mmCIF file of C-alpha atoms in Angstrom:
data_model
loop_
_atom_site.group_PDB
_atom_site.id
_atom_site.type_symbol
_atom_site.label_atom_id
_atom_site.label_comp_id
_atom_site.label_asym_id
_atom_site.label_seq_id
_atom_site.Cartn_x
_atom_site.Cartn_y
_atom_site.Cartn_z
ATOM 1 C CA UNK Z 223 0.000 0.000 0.000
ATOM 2 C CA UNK Z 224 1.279 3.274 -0.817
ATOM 3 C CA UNK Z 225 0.947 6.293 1.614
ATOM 4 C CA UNK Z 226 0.527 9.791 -0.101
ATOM 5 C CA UNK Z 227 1.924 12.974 2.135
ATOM 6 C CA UNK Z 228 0.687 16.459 2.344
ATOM 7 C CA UNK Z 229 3.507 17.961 0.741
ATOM 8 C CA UNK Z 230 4.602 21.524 0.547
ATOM 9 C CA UNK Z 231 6.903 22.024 -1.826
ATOM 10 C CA UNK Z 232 10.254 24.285 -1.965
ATOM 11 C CA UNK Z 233 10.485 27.506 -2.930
ATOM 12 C CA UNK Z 234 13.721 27.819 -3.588
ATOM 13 C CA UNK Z 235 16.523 25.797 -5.518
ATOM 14 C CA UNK Z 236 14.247 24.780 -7.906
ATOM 15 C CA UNK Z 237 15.692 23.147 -10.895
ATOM 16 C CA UNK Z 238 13.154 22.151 -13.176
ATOM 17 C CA UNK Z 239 9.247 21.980 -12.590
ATOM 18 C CA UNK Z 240 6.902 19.738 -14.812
ATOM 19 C CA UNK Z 241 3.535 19.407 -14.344
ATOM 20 C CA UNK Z 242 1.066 17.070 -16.521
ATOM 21 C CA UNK Z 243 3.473 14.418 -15.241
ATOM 22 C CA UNK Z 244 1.581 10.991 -14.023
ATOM 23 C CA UNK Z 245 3.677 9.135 -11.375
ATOM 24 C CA UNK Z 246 3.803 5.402 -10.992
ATOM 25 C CA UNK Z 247 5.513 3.385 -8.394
ATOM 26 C CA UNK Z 248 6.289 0.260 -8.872
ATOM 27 C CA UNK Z 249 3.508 -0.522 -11.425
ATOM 28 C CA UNK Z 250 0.710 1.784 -9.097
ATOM 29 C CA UNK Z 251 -0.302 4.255 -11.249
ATOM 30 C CA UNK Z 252 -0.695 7.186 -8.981
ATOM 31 C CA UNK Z 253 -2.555 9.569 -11.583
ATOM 32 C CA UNK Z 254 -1.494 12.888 -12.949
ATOM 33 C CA UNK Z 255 0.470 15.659 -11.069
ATOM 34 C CA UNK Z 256 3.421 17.705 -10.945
ATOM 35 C CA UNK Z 257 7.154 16.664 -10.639
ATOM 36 C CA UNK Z 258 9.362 18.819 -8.852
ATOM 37 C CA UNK Z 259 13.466 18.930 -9.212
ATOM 38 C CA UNK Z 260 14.365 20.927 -6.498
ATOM 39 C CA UNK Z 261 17.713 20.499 -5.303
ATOM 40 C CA UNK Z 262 17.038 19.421 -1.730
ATOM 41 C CA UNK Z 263 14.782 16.806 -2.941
ATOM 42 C CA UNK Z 264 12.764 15.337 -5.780
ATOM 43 C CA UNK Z 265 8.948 15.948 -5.243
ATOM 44 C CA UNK Z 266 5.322 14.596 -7.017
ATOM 45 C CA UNK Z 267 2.352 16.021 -5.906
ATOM 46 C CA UNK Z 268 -1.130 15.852 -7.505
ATOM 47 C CA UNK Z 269 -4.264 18.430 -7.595
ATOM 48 C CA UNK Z 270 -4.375 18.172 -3.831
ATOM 49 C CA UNK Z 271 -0.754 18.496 -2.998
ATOM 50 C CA UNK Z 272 -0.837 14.722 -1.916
ATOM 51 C CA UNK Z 273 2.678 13.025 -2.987
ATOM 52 C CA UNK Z 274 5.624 11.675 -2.099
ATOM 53 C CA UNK Z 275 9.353 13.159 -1.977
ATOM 54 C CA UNK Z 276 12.947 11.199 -2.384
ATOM 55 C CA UNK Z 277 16.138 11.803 -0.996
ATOM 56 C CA UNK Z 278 18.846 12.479 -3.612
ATOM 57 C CA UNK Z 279 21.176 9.989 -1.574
ATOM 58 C CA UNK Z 280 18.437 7.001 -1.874
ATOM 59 C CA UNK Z 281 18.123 7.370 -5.719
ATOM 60 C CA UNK Z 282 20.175 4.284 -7.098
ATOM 61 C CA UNK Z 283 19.475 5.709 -10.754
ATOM 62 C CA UNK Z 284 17.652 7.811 -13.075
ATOM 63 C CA UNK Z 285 17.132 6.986 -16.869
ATOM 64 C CA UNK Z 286 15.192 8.540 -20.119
ATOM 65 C CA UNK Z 287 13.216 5.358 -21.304
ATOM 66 C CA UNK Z 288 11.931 6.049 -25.309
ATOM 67 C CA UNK Z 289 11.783 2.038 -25.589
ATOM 68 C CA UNK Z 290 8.181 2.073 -25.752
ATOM 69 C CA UNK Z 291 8.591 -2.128 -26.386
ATOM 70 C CA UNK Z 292 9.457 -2.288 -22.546
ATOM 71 C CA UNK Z 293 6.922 0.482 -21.223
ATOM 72 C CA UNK Z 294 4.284 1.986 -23.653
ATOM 73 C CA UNK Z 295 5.269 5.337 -22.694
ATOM 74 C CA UNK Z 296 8.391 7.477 -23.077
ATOM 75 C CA UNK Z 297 9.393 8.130 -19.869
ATOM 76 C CA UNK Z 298 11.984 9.067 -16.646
ATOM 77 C CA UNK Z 299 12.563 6.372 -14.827
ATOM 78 C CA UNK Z 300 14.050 6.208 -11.270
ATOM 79 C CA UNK Z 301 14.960 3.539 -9.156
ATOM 80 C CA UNK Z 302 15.276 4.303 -5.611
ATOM 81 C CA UNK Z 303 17.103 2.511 -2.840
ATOM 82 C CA UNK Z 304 14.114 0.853 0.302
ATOM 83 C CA UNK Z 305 10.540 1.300 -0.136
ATOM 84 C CA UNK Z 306 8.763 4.498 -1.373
ATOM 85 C CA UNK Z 307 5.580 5.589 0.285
ATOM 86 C CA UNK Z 308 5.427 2.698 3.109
ATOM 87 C CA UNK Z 309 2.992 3.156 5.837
ATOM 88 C CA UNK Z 310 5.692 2.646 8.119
ATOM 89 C CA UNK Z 311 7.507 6.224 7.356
ATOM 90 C CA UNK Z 312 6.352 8.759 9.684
ATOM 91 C CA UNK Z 313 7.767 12.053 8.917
ATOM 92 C CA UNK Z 314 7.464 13.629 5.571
ATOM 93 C CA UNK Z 315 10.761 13.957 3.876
ATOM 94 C CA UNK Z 316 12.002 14.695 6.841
ATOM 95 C CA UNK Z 317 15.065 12.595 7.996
ATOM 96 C CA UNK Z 318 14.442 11.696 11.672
ATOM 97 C CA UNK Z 319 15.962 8.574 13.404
ATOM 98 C CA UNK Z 320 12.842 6.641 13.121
ATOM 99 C CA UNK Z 321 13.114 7.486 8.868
ATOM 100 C CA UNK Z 322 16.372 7.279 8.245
ATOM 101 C CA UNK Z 323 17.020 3.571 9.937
ATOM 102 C CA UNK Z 324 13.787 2.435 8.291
ATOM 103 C CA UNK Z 325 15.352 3.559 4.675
ATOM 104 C CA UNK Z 326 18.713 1.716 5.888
ATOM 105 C CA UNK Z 327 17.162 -1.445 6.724
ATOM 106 C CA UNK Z 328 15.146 -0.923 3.483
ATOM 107 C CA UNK Z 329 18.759 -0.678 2.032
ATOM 108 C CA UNK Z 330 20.584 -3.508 3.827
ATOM 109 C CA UNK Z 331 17.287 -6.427 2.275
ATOM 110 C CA UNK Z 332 18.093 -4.785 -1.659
ATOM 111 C CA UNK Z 333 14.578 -3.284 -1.519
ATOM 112 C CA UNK Z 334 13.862 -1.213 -4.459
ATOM 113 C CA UNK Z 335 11.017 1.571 -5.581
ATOM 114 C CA UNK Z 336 10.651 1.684 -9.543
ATOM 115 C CA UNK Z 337 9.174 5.218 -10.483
ATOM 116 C CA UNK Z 338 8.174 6.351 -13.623
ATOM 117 C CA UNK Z 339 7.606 10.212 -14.529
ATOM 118 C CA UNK Z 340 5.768 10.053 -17.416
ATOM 119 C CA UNK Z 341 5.125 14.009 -18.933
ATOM 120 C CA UNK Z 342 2.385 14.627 -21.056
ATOM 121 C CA UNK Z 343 5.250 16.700 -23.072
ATOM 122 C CA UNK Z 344 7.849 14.179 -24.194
ATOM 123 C CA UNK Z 345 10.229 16.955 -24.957
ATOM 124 C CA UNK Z 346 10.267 18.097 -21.750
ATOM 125 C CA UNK Z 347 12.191 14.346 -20.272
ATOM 126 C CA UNK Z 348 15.333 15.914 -21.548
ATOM 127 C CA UNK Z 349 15.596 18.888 -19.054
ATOM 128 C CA UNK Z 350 13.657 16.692 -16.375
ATOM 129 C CA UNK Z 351 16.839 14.611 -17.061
ATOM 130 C CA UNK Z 352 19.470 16.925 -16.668
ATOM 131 C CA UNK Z 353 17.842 18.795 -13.797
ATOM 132 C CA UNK Z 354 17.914 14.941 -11.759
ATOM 133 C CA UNK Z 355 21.680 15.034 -12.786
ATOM 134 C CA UNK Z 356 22.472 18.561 -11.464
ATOM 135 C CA UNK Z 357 20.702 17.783 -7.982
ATOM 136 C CA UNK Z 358 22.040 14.108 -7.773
ATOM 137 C CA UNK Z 359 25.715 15.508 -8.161
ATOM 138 C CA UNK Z 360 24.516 18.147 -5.611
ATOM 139 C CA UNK Z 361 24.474 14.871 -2.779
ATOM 140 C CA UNK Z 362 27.433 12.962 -2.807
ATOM 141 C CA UNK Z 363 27.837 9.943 -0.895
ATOM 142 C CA UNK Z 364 28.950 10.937 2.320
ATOM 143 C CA UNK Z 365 29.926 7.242 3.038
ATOM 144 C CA UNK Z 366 32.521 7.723 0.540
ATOM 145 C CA UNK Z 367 36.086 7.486 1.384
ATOM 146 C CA UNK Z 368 36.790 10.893 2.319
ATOM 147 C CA UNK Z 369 40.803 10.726 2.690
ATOM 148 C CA UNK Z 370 40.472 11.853 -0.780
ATOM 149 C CA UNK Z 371 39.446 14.993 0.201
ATOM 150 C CA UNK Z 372 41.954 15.484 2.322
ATOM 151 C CA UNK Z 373 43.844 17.311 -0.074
ATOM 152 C CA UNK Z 374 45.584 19.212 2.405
ATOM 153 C CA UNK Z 375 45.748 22.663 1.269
ATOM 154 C CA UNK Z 376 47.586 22.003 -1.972
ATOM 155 C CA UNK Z 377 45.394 23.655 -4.268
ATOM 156 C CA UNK Z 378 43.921 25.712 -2.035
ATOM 157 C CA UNK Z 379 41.776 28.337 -2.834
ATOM 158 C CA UNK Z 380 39.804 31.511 -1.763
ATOM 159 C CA UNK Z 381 37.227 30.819 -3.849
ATOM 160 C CA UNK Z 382 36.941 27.127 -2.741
ATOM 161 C CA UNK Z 383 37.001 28.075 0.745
ATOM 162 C CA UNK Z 384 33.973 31.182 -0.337
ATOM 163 C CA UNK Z 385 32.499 27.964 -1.855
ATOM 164 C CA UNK Z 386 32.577 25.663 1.094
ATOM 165 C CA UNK Z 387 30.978 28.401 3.271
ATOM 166 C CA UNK Z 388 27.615 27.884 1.839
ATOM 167 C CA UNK Z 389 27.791 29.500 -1.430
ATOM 168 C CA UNK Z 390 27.498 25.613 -3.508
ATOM 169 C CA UNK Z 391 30.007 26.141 -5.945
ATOM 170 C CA UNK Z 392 29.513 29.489 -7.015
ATOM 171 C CA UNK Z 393 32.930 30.615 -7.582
ATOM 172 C CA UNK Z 394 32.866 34.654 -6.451
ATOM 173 C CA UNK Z 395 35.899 36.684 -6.901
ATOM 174 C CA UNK Z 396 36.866 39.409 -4.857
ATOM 175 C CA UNK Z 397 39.087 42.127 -6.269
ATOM 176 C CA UNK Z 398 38.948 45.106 -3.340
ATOM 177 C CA UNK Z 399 39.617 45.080 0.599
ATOM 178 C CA UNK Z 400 35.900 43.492 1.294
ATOM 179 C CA UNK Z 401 38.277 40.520 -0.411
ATOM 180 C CA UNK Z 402 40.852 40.603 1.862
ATOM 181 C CA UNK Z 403 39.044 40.764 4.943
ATOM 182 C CA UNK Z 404 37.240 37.570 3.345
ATOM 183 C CA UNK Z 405 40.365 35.955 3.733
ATOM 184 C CA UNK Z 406 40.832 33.042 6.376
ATOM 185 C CA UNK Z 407 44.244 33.177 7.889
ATOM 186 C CA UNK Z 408 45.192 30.127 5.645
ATOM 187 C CA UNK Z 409 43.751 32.423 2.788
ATOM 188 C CA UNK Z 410 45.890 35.666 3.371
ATOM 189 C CA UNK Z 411 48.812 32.873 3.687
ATOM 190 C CA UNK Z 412 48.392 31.583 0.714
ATOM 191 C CA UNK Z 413 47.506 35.191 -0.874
ATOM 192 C CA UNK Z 414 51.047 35.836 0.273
ATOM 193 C CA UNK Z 415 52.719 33.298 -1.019
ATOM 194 C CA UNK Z 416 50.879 33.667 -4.375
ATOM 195 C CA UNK Z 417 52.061 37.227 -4.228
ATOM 196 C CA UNK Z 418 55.715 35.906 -3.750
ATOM 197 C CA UNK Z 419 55.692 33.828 -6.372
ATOM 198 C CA UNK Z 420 54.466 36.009 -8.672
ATOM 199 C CA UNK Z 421 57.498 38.592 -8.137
ATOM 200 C CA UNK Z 422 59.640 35.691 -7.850
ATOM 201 C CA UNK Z 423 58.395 34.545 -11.820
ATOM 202 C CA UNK Z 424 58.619 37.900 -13.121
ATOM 203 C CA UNK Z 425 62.287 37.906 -12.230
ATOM 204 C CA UNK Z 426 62.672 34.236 -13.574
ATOM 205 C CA UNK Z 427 60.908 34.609 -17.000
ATOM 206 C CA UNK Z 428 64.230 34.791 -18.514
ATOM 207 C CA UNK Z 429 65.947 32.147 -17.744
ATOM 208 C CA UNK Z 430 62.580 29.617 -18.672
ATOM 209 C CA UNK Z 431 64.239 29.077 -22.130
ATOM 210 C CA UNK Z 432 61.693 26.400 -22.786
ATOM 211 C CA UNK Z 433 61.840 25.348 -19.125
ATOM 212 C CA UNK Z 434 58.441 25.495 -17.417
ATOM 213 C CA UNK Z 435 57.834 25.297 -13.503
ATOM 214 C CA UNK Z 436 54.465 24.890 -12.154
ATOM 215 C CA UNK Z 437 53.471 27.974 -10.648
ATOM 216 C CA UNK Z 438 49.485 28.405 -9.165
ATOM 217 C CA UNK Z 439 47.376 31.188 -10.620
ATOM 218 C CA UNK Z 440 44.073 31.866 -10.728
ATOM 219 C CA UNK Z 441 41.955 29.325 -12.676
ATOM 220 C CA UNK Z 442 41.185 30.091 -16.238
ATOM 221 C CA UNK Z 443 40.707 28.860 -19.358
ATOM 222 C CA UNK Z 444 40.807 31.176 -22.712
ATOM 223 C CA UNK Z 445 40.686 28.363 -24.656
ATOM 224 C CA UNK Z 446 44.303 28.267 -25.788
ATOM 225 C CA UNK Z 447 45.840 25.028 -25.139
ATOM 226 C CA UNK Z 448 49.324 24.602 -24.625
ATOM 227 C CA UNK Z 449 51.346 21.823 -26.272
ATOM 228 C CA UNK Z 450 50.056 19.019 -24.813
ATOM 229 C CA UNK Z 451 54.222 17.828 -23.807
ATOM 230 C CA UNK Z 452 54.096 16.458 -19.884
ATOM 231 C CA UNK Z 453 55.730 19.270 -17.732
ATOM 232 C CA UNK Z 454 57.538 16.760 -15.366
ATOM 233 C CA UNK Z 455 57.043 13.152 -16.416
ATOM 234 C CA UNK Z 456 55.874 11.015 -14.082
ATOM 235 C CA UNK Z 457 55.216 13.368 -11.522
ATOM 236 C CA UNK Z 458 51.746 12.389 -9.836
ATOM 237 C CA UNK Z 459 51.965 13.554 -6.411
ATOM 238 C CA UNK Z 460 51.597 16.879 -5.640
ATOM 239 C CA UNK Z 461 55.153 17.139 -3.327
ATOM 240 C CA UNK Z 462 56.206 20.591 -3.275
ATOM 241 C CA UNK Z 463 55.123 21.345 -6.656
ATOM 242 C CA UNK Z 464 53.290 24.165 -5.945
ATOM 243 C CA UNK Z 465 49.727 23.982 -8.698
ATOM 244 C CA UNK X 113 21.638 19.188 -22.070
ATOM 245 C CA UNK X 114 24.680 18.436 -20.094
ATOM 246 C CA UNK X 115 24.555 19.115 -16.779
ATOM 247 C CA UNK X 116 26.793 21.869 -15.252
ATOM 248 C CA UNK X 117 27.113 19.998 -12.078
ATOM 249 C CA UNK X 118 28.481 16.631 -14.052
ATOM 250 C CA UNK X 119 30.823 19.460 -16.115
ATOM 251 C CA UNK X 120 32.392 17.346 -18.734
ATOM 252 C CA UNK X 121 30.992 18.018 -22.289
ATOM 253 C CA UNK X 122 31.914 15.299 -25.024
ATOM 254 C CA UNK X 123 36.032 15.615 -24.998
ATOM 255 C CA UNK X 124 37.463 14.421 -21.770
ATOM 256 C CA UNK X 125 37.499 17.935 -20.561
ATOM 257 C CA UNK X 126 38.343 18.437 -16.756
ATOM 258 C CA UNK X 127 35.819 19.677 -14.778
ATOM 259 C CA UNK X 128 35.818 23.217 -13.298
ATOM 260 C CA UNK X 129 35.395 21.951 -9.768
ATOM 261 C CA UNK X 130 38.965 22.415 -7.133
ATOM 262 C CA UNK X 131 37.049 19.685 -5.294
ATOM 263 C CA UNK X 132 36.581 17.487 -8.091
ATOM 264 C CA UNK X 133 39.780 17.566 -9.610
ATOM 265 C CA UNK X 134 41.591 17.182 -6.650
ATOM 266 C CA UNK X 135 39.484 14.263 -5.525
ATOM 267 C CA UNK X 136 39.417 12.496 -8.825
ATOM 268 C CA UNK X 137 43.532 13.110 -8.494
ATOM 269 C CA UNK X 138 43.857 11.147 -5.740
ATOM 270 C CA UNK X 139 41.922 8.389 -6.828
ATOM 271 C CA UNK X 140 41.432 5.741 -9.525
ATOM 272 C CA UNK X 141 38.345 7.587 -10.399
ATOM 273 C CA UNK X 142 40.607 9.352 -12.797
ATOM 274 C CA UNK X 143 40.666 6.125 -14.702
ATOM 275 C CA UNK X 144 37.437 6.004 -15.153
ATOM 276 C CA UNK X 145 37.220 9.559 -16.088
ATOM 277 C CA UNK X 146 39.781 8.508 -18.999
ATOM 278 C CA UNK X 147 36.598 6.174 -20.908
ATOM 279 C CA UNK X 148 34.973 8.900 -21.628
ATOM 280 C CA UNK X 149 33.379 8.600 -24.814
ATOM 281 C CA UNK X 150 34.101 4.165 -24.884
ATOM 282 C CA UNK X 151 31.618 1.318 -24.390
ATOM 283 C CA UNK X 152 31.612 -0.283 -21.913
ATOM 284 C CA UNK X 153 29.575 -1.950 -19.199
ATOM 285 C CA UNK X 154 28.820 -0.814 -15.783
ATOM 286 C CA UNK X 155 27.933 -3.683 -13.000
ATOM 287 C CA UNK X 156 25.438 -1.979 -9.906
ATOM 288 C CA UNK X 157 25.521 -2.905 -6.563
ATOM 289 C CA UNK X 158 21.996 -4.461 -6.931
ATOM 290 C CA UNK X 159 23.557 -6.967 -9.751
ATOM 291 C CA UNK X 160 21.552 -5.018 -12.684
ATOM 292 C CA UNK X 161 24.092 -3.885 -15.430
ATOM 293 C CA UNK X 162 24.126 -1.169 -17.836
ATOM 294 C CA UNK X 163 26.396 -1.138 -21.025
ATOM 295 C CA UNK X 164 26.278 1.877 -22.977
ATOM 296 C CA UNK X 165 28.829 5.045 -23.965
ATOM 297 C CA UNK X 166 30.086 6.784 -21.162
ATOM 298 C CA UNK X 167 29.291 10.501 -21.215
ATOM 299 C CA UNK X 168 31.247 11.102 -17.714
ATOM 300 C CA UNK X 169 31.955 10.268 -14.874
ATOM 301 C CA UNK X 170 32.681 12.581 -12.043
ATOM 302 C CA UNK X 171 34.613 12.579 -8.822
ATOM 303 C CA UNK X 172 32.147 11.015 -6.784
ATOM 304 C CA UNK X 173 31.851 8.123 -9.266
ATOM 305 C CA UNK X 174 28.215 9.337 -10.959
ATOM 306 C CA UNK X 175 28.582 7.508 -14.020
ATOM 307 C CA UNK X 176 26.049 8.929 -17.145
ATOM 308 C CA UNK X 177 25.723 6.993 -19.882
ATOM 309 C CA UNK X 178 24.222 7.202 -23.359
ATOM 310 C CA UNK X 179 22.430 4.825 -25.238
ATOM 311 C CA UNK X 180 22.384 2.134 -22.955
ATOM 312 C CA UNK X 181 21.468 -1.443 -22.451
ATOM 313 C CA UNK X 182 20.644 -2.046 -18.794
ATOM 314 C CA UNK X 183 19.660 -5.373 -17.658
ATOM 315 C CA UNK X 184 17.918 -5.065 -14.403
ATOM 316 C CA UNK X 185 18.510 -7.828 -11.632
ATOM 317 C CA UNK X 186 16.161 -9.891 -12.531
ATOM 318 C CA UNK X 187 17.622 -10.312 -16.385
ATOM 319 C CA UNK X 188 14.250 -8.351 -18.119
ATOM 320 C CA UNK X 189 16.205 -5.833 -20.648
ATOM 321 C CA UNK X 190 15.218 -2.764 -21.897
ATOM 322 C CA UNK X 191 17.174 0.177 -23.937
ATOM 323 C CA UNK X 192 17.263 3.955 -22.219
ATOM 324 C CA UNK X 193 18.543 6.801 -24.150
ATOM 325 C CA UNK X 194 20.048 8.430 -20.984
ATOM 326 C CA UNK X 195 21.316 7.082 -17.742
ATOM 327 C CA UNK X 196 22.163 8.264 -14.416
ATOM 328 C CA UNK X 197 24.209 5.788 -12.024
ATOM 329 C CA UNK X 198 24.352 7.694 -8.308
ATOM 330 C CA UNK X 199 28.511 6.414 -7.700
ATOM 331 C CA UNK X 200 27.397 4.738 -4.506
ATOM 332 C CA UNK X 201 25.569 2.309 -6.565
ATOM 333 C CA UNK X 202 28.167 1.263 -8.921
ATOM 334 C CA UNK X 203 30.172 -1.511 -8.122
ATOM 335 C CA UNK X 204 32.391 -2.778 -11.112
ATOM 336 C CA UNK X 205 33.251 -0.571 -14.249
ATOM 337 C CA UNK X 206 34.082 -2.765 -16.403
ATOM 338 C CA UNK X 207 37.796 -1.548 -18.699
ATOM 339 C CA UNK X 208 37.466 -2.430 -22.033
ATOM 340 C CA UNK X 209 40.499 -4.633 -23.282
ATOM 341 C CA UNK X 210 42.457 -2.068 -25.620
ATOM 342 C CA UNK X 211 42.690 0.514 -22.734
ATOM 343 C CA UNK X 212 46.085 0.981 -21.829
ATOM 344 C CA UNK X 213 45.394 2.191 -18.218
ATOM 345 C CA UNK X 214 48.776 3.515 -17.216
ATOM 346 C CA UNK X 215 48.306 5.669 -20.141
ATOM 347 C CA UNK X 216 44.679 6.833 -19.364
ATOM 348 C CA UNK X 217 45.799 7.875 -16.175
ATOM 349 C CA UNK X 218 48.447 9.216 -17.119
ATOM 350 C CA UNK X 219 47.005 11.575 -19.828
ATOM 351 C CA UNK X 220 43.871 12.616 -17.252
ATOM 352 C CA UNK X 221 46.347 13.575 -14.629
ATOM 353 C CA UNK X 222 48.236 15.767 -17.759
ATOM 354 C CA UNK X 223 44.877 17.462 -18.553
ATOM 355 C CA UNK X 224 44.279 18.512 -14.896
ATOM 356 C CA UNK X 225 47.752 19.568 -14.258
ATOM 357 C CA UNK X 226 47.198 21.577 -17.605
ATOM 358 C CA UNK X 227 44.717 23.037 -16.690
ATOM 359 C CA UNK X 228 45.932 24.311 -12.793
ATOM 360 C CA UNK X 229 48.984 25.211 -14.304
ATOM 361 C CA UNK X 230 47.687 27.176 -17.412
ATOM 362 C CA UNK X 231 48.255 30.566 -17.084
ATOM 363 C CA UNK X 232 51.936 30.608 -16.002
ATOM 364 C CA UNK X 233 54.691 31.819 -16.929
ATOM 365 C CA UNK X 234 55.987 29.062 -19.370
ATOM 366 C CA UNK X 235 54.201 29.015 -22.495
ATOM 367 C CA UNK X 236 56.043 27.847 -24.522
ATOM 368 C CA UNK X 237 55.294 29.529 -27.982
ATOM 369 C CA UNK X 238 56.023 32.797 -25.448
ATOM 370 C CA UNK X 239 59.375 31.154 -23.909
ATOM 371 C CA UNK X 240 61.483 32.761 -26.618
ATOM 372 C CA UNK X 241 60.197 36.368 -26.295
ATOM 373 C CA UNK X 242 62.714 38.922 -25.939
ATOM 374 C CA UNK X 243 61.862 41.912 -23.788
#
């Protein structure tokens, strides 16, 4: 049996919208609503705002299906990790203890949900696509192995460390003293070091004679690739090579 | 149609993300960044497969593919024109037999360091310049 919540869906961070979409899950067809791609979570509501939402971290996968031999209608599928819309959840959306160890258990037995978004507008499964793909890269797995982000300050950044105060990868540059006061102490540190570098390169750029060293500067890319010769061969740790 | 997040259009290109570069440096990930554009097969955790072109793969192993054959668990089959796999659900990627993997990782590794590095003093068609 599948339980329909109230839902009341986001404001913000919404990605794509599509309404005229019918929802089924797992073969119950739930009639004709609205799917929302916001990038906290994936909502489908009908007329009455009765629906269900998903957690970006319990979708397994997300597929355009036009292989109308398999399902009669062109569609976006999604299969999600534990059960969808069991009577046992309590909360909606909402990840409280009760929630999330039902959805793990769910996990742990291999349970699946099989949706299917199917739009009236078949054009439209394109950007539904690529909206799912924006938000889903939004929630990594924060089971991962996260020594590899322990990239300890090689490639350090202000605008990484701008972005990993809450601004979601927006990269923002700063060009006056509101900049600087920006700056974490590891950020004026490496602003200094930058700046040393810099006066150090100018006074070097004569004896590079075909010689390169690795020097960090702002990220950019005008389009105009350099020879595509490796700068130091087999050089894949970052040592002191400063980026 | 490409997703910003996912950043790699059709070429290999490195993505834009400090994060993601620096992750997918550190890891084998970087191989699998390196099929880009190759067939090949991914295996899922629940035992359903998926063969099709890979688009890209990112640092957190989100695998898109294009024209795919997926094969759910229970062995029904069905085509889809565009597919997602969330990283935490893949478990095998499967390296087609002509790719030299030293090399692919070798050359990914080049294209990030190009692109940190781009921008410095060395170019060489500017090495020569007198001033």
């Amino acid at each position: 049996m599948v339980v329909l919540k109230s839902l009341h869906p986001p404001t913000e961070g919404v990605r794509h919208q599509q309404a005229d979409t019918t929802a089924e899950l797992d073969g119950l067809k739930l009639g004709c609503g609205t799917l929302c791609v916001a990038e906290t979570r994936l909502l489908w509501f009908d007329d009455s705002r009765k629906g269900f939402s998903l957690e970006y971290p319990s979708i397994g996968l997300h597929a355009i299906s036009r292989d109308v031999c398999s399902y009669p209608q062109e569609h976006l599928y999604v299969m999600v990790n534990g059960k969808v819309g069991d009577e046992n959840e309590t909360e909606m959306g909402a990840a409280d203890d009760d929630d999330d160890s039902s959805k793990e258990d769910d996990d742990e037995d291999g349970a699946i949900t099989e949706i299917r978004f199917v739009p009236s507008d078949k054009t439209a499964l394109e950007s539904m696509f690529s909206a799912m793909c924006e938000c889903q890269a939004l929630h990594p797995d924060p089971e991962d192995d996260e020594s590899d982000n322990d990239f300890e300050g090689e490639e350090y950044d202000v605008e990484e460390a701008e972005a990993e105060h809450g601004h979601a990868d927006i990269p923002t540059f700063y060009t006056c003293d509101e900049g600087l006061s920006a700056l974490t102490q590891e950020g004026q540190a490496t602003l200094e070091r930058l700046e040393g570098m810099l006066a150090q390169s100018v006074a070097q750029q004569y004896h590079m004679a075909g010689v390169r060293t690795e020097e960090t500067k702002a990220e950019f890319d005008d389009g105009m690739e350099v020879d595509a010769a490796a700068m130091e061969a087999g050089q894949f740790e970052d040592a002191d090579v400063d980026h | 149609m490409e997703s910003e997040a996912a950043g790699a259009p059709a070429s290999g290109e490195v993505v834009n993300s400090i994060r993601e570069r620096t992750i997918s440096e550190n890891s084998l990930v970087v191989l699998l960044q390196g099929l880009q554009g190759r067939v090949t097969t991914v295996d899922l955790r629940d035992e359903s497969t998926a063969q099709g072109r890979v688009l890209s793969v990112d640092a957190f192993m989100n695998v898109r593919l294009k024209d795919v054959l997926y094969q759910d668990r229970r062995g029904r089959r069905r085509q889809l024109q565009d597919l997602f796999i969330t990283g935490r659900n893949v478990r095998y990627v499967h390296i087609p037999d002509d790719v030299d993997m030293m090399k692919t990782i070798q050359n990914q590794l080049d294209k990030i360091h190009r692109v940190r590095s781009f921008g410095s003093e060395g170019r060489k068609e500017f090495s020569k310049k007198s001033n």
